[in-house]
Amino acid sequence: MENQDKTINHEDSEPSTEVNHTASRCQEKQEETVMNPRGIDGNEPTEGSNLLNSNEKMQETPAEPNHLQRLRQTFACPPRGLLDRVITNVTMVVLLWAIVWSITGPECLPGGNLFGIIILFYCAVIGGKLLGLIKLPTLPPLPPLLGMLLAGFLIRNIPVISDNVQIKHKWSSALRSIALAVILVRAGLGLDSNALKKLKGVCVRLSLGPCLVEACASALLAHFLMGLPWQWGFMLGFVLGAVSPAVVVPSMLLLQEGGYGVEKGVPTLLMAAGSFDDILAITGFNTCLGMAFSTGSTVFNVLKGVLEVVIGMATGLLLGFFIQYFPSSDQDKLVWKRAFLVLGLSVLAVFSSLYFGFPGSGGLCTLVLAFLAGKGWASAKADIEKVIAVAWFIFQPLLFGLIGAEVSITSLRPETVGLCVATLGIAVLIRILATYLLVCFAGFNFKEKIFISFAWLPKATVQCSMGIPELAG
């Protein structure tokens, strides 16, 4: 009996123990609530928040589907997100047109010069954005400049649009020259002086060899395949021999920012050699142009080409040393002043060289002064490069849109196109082989040699600036 009473007492004590534990827990929670009256987010709970929390515990409301949420956000009133951005951008475009129209009048109406520039700019921007949306699974993203070229090409070759979007040749040439000055400034600022010293021998070889080889090969092919005179054959050769800095320089700057090839100086080598390659091509083209139109003796034209190089180098050195010290580092808004000076002097150098009849000296002057300025600014150069990149963001659509707009299907004949493609293809192949041989014994591996050889393929900017005046004439 005593054992049974003990068992009954023990069983009765267990529930009481559980009740005591439960009561103690509730008491602890109440004490925590009294000691810390704030919620998890640090805000004091209100009657509404307590009611909301109790409702959330009682029942969970079913979430709306994602597409309904996106639809409500898109067509919210007032609008937000994508619809708001579209309305804002359209308003800015219309406002820009209205301001220019209120100042210039008929020039900003269909058929006017400024109307054509504005339409071409926005179409090129939209074309670049649309092409950037195309993503192929096994290939890198397509460059926006292809969409810009295509936009200019369509504007020129669609009859109704081409009748209303017209740009005078003088304006088109001026905009392309400004864009060329901007990209040469980016090239000069992006050069690494240490890598340039280490690779000066191969840089000189790449500056001279590939351009001369391609020019001679193109002249031979043009003379025997298309029947062009030797002077025009070499003019075509120097036009084709130039590398497009607007394509090469931004690509090399991206590689340099990512650290690719920086140890061996590949981006600096290609930017420097490509820029000097363009100067050689422009000088050779103008020398042959003077010989073709008999504007002086052959010796005079050759000496004039050498004089262009000397003038461009001397002027670039003078302006480069000047811009290193003016403005001084103690002035306010230093970055904007330096960016304005380097851009302004570069554009002035390009246009002055055209005005005085030394077109090759402007690009060389721009490259040298930008390089010396960047070397003097040292660590502050990065901020100025960001400002120059904004200027390139504005002029890149104009440049490639104008290049695309210069191609007219109606002026092309199938047999001429076939011969031109054959000439260009053979000349480029010879140039690739020559470039590969010239970079041998320079410390590059096989992949780097192949990359350097194929990096010379882009052709657009310099060809457009050199070839179109002769077509217009």
XYZ file of C-alpha atoms in Angstrom:
473
model
C 0.000 0.000 0.000
C 2.753 2.366 0.842
C 4.420 1.652 -2.536
C 1.166 2.348 -4.369
C 0.712 5.628 -2.492
C 4.253 6.660 -3.423
C 3.592 5.832 -7.080
C 0.380 7.833 -7.066
C 2.105 10.770 -5.409
C 4.943 10.607 -7.946
C 2.507 10.594 -10.886
C 0.660 13.523 -9.421
C 3.865 15.496 -9.011
C 4.897 15.199 -12.713
C 2.040 17.286 -14.153
C 2.548 19.874 -11.476
C 6.219 20.083 -12.460
C 5.290 20.596 -16.136
C 2.818 23.289 -15.182
C 5.504 24.993 -13.136
C 7.932 24.900 -16.064
C 5.275 26.336 -18.407
C 4.444 29.056 -15.941
C 8.096 29.951 -15.546
C 8.514 30.217 -19.304
C 5.528 32.527 -19.619
C 6.892 34.616 -16.763
C 10.288 34.870 -18.490
C 8.640 36.004 -21.736
C 6.636 38.608 -19.876
C 9.806 39.838 -18.153
C 11.579 40.071 -21.514
C 8.651 42.051 -22.875
C 8.794 44.425 -19.904
C 12.586 44.748 -19.985
C 12.775 45.108 -23.826
C 9.555 46.701 -25.041
C 11.029 47.266 -28.565
C 10.562 44.879 -31.423
C 13.151 43.214 -33.543
C 13.526 46.241 -35.791
C 14.174 48.497 -32.835
C 10.802 50.346 -33.011
C 8.296 50.370 -30.183
C 5.291 48.186 -30.963
C 2.007 49.985 -31.382
C -1.521 48.736 -31.184
C -1.698 48.489 -34.974
C 1.572 46.563 -35.238
C 0.480 44.135 -32.505
C -2.798 43.572 -34.308
C -0.912 43.039 -37.578
C 1.441 40.530 -35.967
C -1.452 38.636 -34.435
C -3.219 38.521 -37.795
C -0.046 37.241 -39.476
C 0.169 34.491 -36.898
C -3.515 33.642 -37.233
C -3.468 33.360 -41.026
C -1.085 34.017 -43.925
C -2.471 35.835 -46.932
C -1.588 34.203 -50.273
C 1.093 36.150 -52.227
C 0.245 37.565 -55.633
C 1.942 36.066 -58.678
C 5.140 37.797 -59.807
C 3.723 38.854 -63.176
C 0.783 40.618 -61.514
C 3.141 42.490 -59.193
C 5.289 43.577 -62.142
C 2.167 44.675 -64.043
C 0.958 46.756 -61.115
C 4.406 48.349 -60.691
C 4.664 49.116 -64.408
C 1.244 50.749 -64.735
C 1.126 52.352 -61.303
C -0.263 55.865 -60.989
C 1.855 57.958 -60.827
C 4.019 55.739 -63.079
C 7.237 54.168 -61.846
C 9.938 51.872 -63.187
C 10.118 51.200 -66.929
C 7.127 53.327 -67.926
C 8.467 56.287 -65.956
C 11.885 55.957 -67.630
C 10.313 55.801 -71.096
C 8.169 58.890 -70.482
C 11.146 60.786 -69.015
C 13.475 59.929 -71.916
C 10.862 60.798 -74.555
C 10.178 64.106 -72.806
C 13.909 64.934 -72.757
C 14.250 64.129 -76.465
C 11.246 66.258 -77.406
C 12.449 69.073 -75.124
C 15.904 69.043 -76.714
C 14.382 69.219 -80.181
C 12.011 72.027 -79.124
C 14.837 74.117 -77.651
C 17.011 73.732 -80.738
C 14.039 74.430 -83.013
C 13.195 77.617 -81.094
C 16.758 78.845 -81.709
C 17.509 77.647 -85.245
C 14.091 77.435 -86.889
C 14.061 75.498 -90.215
C 17.419 73.839 -89.496
C 15.693 71.672 -86.906
C 12.762 70.652 -89.132
C 12.760 67.551 -91.391
C 15.370 68.048 -94.097
C 17.405 70.419 -91.939
C 20.962 69.788 -90.837
C 20.437 69.806 -87.054
C 17.324 67.649 -87.393
C 19.419 65.039 -89.209
C 22.145 65.099 -86.534
C 19.648 64.688 -83.676
C 17.760 61.859 -85.390
C 21.011 60.092 -86.322
C 22.342 60.385 -82.772
C 19.264 58.900 -81.107
C 18.850 56.190 -83.740
C 22.503 55.196 -83.270
C 22.078 55.070 -79.486
C 18.934 52.933 -79.807
C 20.660 50.673 -82.352
C 23.590 50.116 -80.007
C 21.271 49.340 -77.082
C 19.178 46.890 -79.107
C 22.223 45.038 -80.401
C 23.560 44.807 -76.852
C 20.422 42.859 -75.896
C 21.319 40.066 -78.324
C 23.233 37.449 -76.352
C 24.483 34.292 -78.018
C 25.262 31.379 -75.685
C 28.802 30.556 -76.794
C 29.945 34.012 -77.966
C 30.830 37.255 -76.164
C 28.261 40.088 -76.312
C 28.074 41.957 -79.614
C 29.662 45.438 -79.549
C 27.200 48.363 -79.640
C 29.081 50.009 -82.511
C 27.649 47.407 -84.927
C 24.144 48.581 -84.052
C 25.240 52.198 -84.539
C 26.677 51.401 -87.967
C 23.515 49.551 -88.936
C 21.333 52.461 -87.803
C 23.277 54.920 -89.970
C 23.198 52.504 -92.904
C 19.396 52.122 -92.682
C 18.876 55.889 -92.397
C 20.870 56.420 -95.588
C 19.301 53.632 -97.656
C 15.579 53.783 -96.729
C 14.099 56.234 -99.293
C 11.546 58.106 -97.147
C 13.923 58.488 -94.203
C 16.945 59.476 -96.304
C 14.948 62.308 -97.895
C 14.180 63.870 -94.500
C 17.370 63.037 -92.577
C 20.180 64.884 -94.321
C 23.500 66.076 -92.898
C 25.824 68.411 -94.751
C 29.247 67.039 -95.581
C 30.995 69.883 -93.735
C 29.153 69.089 -90.495
C 29.666 65.359 -90.914
C 33.405 65.782 -91.462
C 33.710 68.116 -88.466
C 31.909 65.690 -86.124
C 34.095 62.797 -87.278
C 37.238 64.867 -86.708
C 36.124 65.760 -83.168
C 35.443 62.092 -82.423
C 38.885 61.178 -83.795
C 40.490 63.765 -81.492
C 38.598 62.386 -78.475
C 39.638 58.792 -79.111
C 43.281 59.790 -79.667
C 43.200 61.624 -76.321
C 41.941 58.420 -74.687
C 44.739 56.504 -76.382
C 47.407 58.948 -75.219
C 46.164 58.985 -71.634
C 45.959 55.188 -71.595
C 49.572 54.592 -72.603
C 51.880 53.037 -70.002
C 55.291 54.736 -70.152
C 57.121 51.799 -68.543
C 55.669 49.280 -70.997
C 56.391 51.667 -73.856
C 60.067 51.883 -72.886
C 60.318 48.122 -72.663
C 58.606 47.558 -76.029
C 59.941 50.529 -77.982
C 61.663 48.329 -80.574
C 58.649 46.191 -81.406
C 56.437 49.306 -81.215
C 58.458 50.974 -83.981
C 58.279 47.803 -86.082
C 54.513 47.560 -85.669
C 54.051 51.270 -86.370
C 55.757 51.069 -89.752
C 55.827 47.497 -91.023
C 52.188 46.304 -91.232
C 50.882 49.567 -92.704
C 53.556 49.720 -95.419
C 53.148 46.023 -96.264
C 49.373 46.306 -96.583
C 49.621 49.556 -98.566
C 52.024 48.021 -101.086
C 49.984 44.811 -101.373
C 46.764 46.785 -101.895
C 48.408 49.010 -104.496
C 49.609 45.988 -106.494
C 46.215 44.289 -106.321
C 44.324 47.478 -107.172
C 46.571 48.138 -110.167
C 46.374 44.648 -111.662
C 42.849 43.622 -110.602
C 40.941 46.903 -110.885
C 43.182 48.787 -113.319
C 43.787 51.803 -111.067
C 46.793 54.084 -111.705
C 49.722 53.608 -109.346
C 49.072 56.868 -107.479
C 45.443 55.919 -106.811
C 46.492 52.376 -106.010
C 48.807 53.594 -103.249
C 46.147 56.035 -102.049
C 43.802 53.065 -101.683
C 46.581 51.103 -99.982
C 47.201 53.763 -97.329
C 43.453 54.143 -96.748
C 43.141 50.402 -96.149
C 46.362 50.249 -94.129
C 45.053 52.432 -91.303
C 43.735 50.793 -88.129
C 40.535 52.197 -86.626
C 41.451 53.751 -83.250
C 37.763 54.094 -82.372
C 37.529 50.290 -82.308
C 40.981 49.304 -81.032
C 41.491 51.870 -78.260
C 38.273 51.253 -76.243
C 38.815 47.498 -76.493
C 42.409 47.779 -75.275
C 41.353 50.069 -72.417
C 38.827 47.461 -71.293
C 41.502 44.763 -71.386
C 43.878 47.023 -69.472
C 41.277 47.699 -66.771
C 40.694 43.961 -66.444
C 44.431 43.278 -66.106
C 44.722 41.233 -69.308
C 48.121 41.475 -71.003
C 49.265 44.294 -68.729
C 52.337 42.405 -67.512
C 53.798 42.250 -71.033
C 52.303 45.583 -72.126
C 50.067 44.262 -74.916
C 47.308 46.942 -74.587
C 49.853 49.775 -74.517
C 51.711 48.301 -77.484
C 48.579 48.056 -79.611
C 47.292 51.522 -78.693
C 50.626 53.236 -79.321
C 51.534 51.343 -82.485
C 47.984 51.635 -83.821
C 47.958 55.406 -83.330
C 51.332 55.862 -85.064
C 50.109 53.488 -87.772
C 47.217 55.885 -88.450
C 49.538 58.874 -88.621
C 51.735 57.058 -91.142
C 48.661 56.127 -93.194
C 47.322 59.710 -93.212
C 50.737 61.095 -94.174
C 51.208 58.530 -96.943
C 47.709 59.145 -98.268
C 48.189 62.906 -98.493
C 51.600 62.462 -100.125
C 50.081 60.244 -102.817
C 47.140 62.625 -103.135
C 49.485 65.509 -103.887
C 51.304 63.403 -106.470
C 48.034 62.297 -108.119
C 46.790 65.856 -108.562
C 50.246 67.311 -109.324
C 50.247 69.900 -106.555
C 54.035 69.915 -106.451
C 57.046 67.780 -107.213
C 57.452 64.286 -105.803
C 60.361 65.395 -103.614
C 58.278 68.259 -102.215
C 55.393 65.945 -101.340
C 57.732 63.486 -99.582
C 59.407 66.292 -97.638
C 55.979 67.646 -96.743
C 55.097 64.291 -95.191
C 58.269 64.356 -93.092
C 57.523 67.949 -92.119
C 54.062 66.910 -90.892
C 55.657 64.450 -88.478
C 58.153 67.015 -87.188
C 55.502 69.705 -86.710
C 53.113 67.319 -84.951
C 55.811 66.008 -82.614
C 57.165 69.458 -81.725
C 53.725 70.978 -81.131
C 52.653 67.985 -79.046
C 55.754 68.239 -76.861
C 55.224 71.965 -76.310
C 51.523 71.663 -75.455
C 52.105 68.538 -73.365
C 54.643 70.234 -71.112
C 52.403 73.299 -70.883
C 49.361 71.319 -69.748
C 51.394 69.503 -67.078
C 51.783 72.745 -65.101
C 48.709 74.754 -66.118
C 46.445 74.610 -64.224
C 48.478 74.045 -61.077
C 47.472 71.392 -58.554
C 46.294 73.970 -55.966
C 43.387 75.222 -58.089
C 39.775 74.244 -57.509
C 37.821 72.107 -60.029
C 41.164 70.825 -61.224
C 39.841 67.721 -62.996
C 37.363 69.639 -65.124
C 39.911 72.297 -66.090
C 42.496 69.716 -67.133
C 39.927 67.686 -69.074
C 38.726 70.813 -70.877
C 42.253 71.873 -71.776
C 43.371 68.491 -73.083
C 40.185 68.076 -75.143
C 40.167 71.656 -76.391
C 43.825 71.648 -77.429
C 43.418 68.276 -79.147
C 40.390 69.372 -81.186
C 42.169 72.617 -82.059
C 45.255 70.687 -83.185
C 43.218 68.424 -85.479
C 41.296 71.279 -87.125
C 44.350 73.565 -87.357
C 46.349 70.860 -89.113
C 43.567 70.488 -91.683
C 43.375 74.249 -92.169
C 47.121 74.706 -92.722
C 47.427 71.674 -95.013
C 49.286 69.310 -92.640
C 46.535 66.776 -91.757
C 48.913 64.141 -90.387
C 50.371 66.434 -87.739
C 47.096 66.955 -85.849
C 46.693 63.352 -84.759
C 50.347 63.029 -83.763
C 50.166 66.272 -81.765
C 47.057 65.022 -79.949
C 48.636 61.693 -79.071
C 51.896 63.221 -77.795
C 50.300 65.974 -75.711
C 47.830 63.540 -74.103
C 50.633 61.106 -73.274
C 52.831 63.792 -71.705
C 49.891 65.282 -69.824
C 48.919 61.909 -68.385
C 52.503 61.208 -67.389
C 52.700 64.504 -65.517
C 49.344 64.087 -63.780
C 50.289 60.614 -62.473
C 47.622 59.314 -60.072
C 45.152 62.125 -60.877
C 44.939 60.870 -64.468
C 42.161 58.373 -63.674
C 39.618 61.097 -62.830
C 40.355 62.937 -66.079
C 39.999 59.718 -68.058
C 36.461 59.366 -66.677
C 35.545 62.806 -68.042
C 37.053 61.966 -71.439
C 35.074 58.699 -71.420
C 31.857 60.727 -71.076
C 32.829 62.794 -74.125
C 33.469 59.570 -76.056
C 30.063 58.245 -74.947
C 28.497 61.270 -76.697
C 30.572 61.199 -79.885
C 30.712 57.432 -80.400
C 27.098 57.179 -81.689
C 27.646 60.176 -83.939
C 30.892 58.769 -85.345
C 29.658 55.277 -86.189
C 26.243 56.505 -87.237
C 27.867 58.917 -89.707
C 30.168 56.168 -90.990
C 27.192 53.893 -91.615
C 25.300 56.727 -93.296
C 28.091 57.164 -95.858
C 27.416 53.730 -97.423
C 24.929 54.002 -100.284
C 23.694 50.810 -101.931
C 22.657 52.596 -105.102
C 26.236 53.664 -105.870
C 27.656 50.128 -105.606
C 28.050 47.736 -108.533
C 28.290 43.972 -107.894
C 31.475 43.464 -109.925
C 33.195 46.374 -108.180
C 32.182 45.031 -104.755
C 33.623 41.606 -105.603
C 36.971 43.033 -106.694
C 37.139 45.274 -103.617
C 36.404 42.376 -101.270
C 39.092 40.277 -102.977
C 41.635 43.117 -102.715
C 40.822 43.802 -99.086
C 40.847 40.133 -98.089
C 44.216 39.344 -99.679
C 45.813 42.547 -98.331
C 44.543 41.887 -94.796
C 45.829 38.307 -94.921
C 49.277 39.548 -95.958
C 49.167 42.112 -93.152
C 48.323 39.437 -90.549
C 51.280 37.321 -91.658
C 53.624 40.326 -91.654
C 52.459 41.389 -88.170
C 53.033 37.892 -86.801
C 56.592 37.879 -88.151
C 57.322 41.350 -86.769
C 56.336 40.426 -83.194
C 58.494 37.307 -83.175
C 61.465 37.360 -80.769
C 59.716 40.035 -78.648
C 58.928 37.803 -75.662
C 55.303 37.032 -76.549
C 53.831 33.550 -76.530
C 51.915 32.041 -79.448
C 48.462 33.193 -78.291
C 49.674 36.754 -77.743
C 51.230 36.848 -81.212
C 47.964 35.660 -82.773
C 46.002 38.214 -80.754
C 48.284 41.090 -81.791
C 48.096 40.015 -85.429
C 44.295 39.948 -85.508
C 43.904 43.121 -83.425
C 44.811 45.140 -86.553
C 41.687 44.087 -88.471
C 39.249 46.921 -87.472
C 38.926 49.600 -90.134
C 36.397 52.417 -90.019
C 37.321 55.823 -88.595
C 40.413 56.854 -90.522
C 39.094 55.345 -93.763
C 35.975 57.447 -93.468
C 37.888 60.652 -92.795
C 40.387 60.110 -95.635
C 38.329 58.488 -98.365
C 35.119 60.508 -98.340
C 36.633 63.876 -99.389
C 37.853 62.249 -102.579
C 34.470 60.649 -103.212
C 32.797 63.982 -102.611
C 35.167 65.709 -104.945
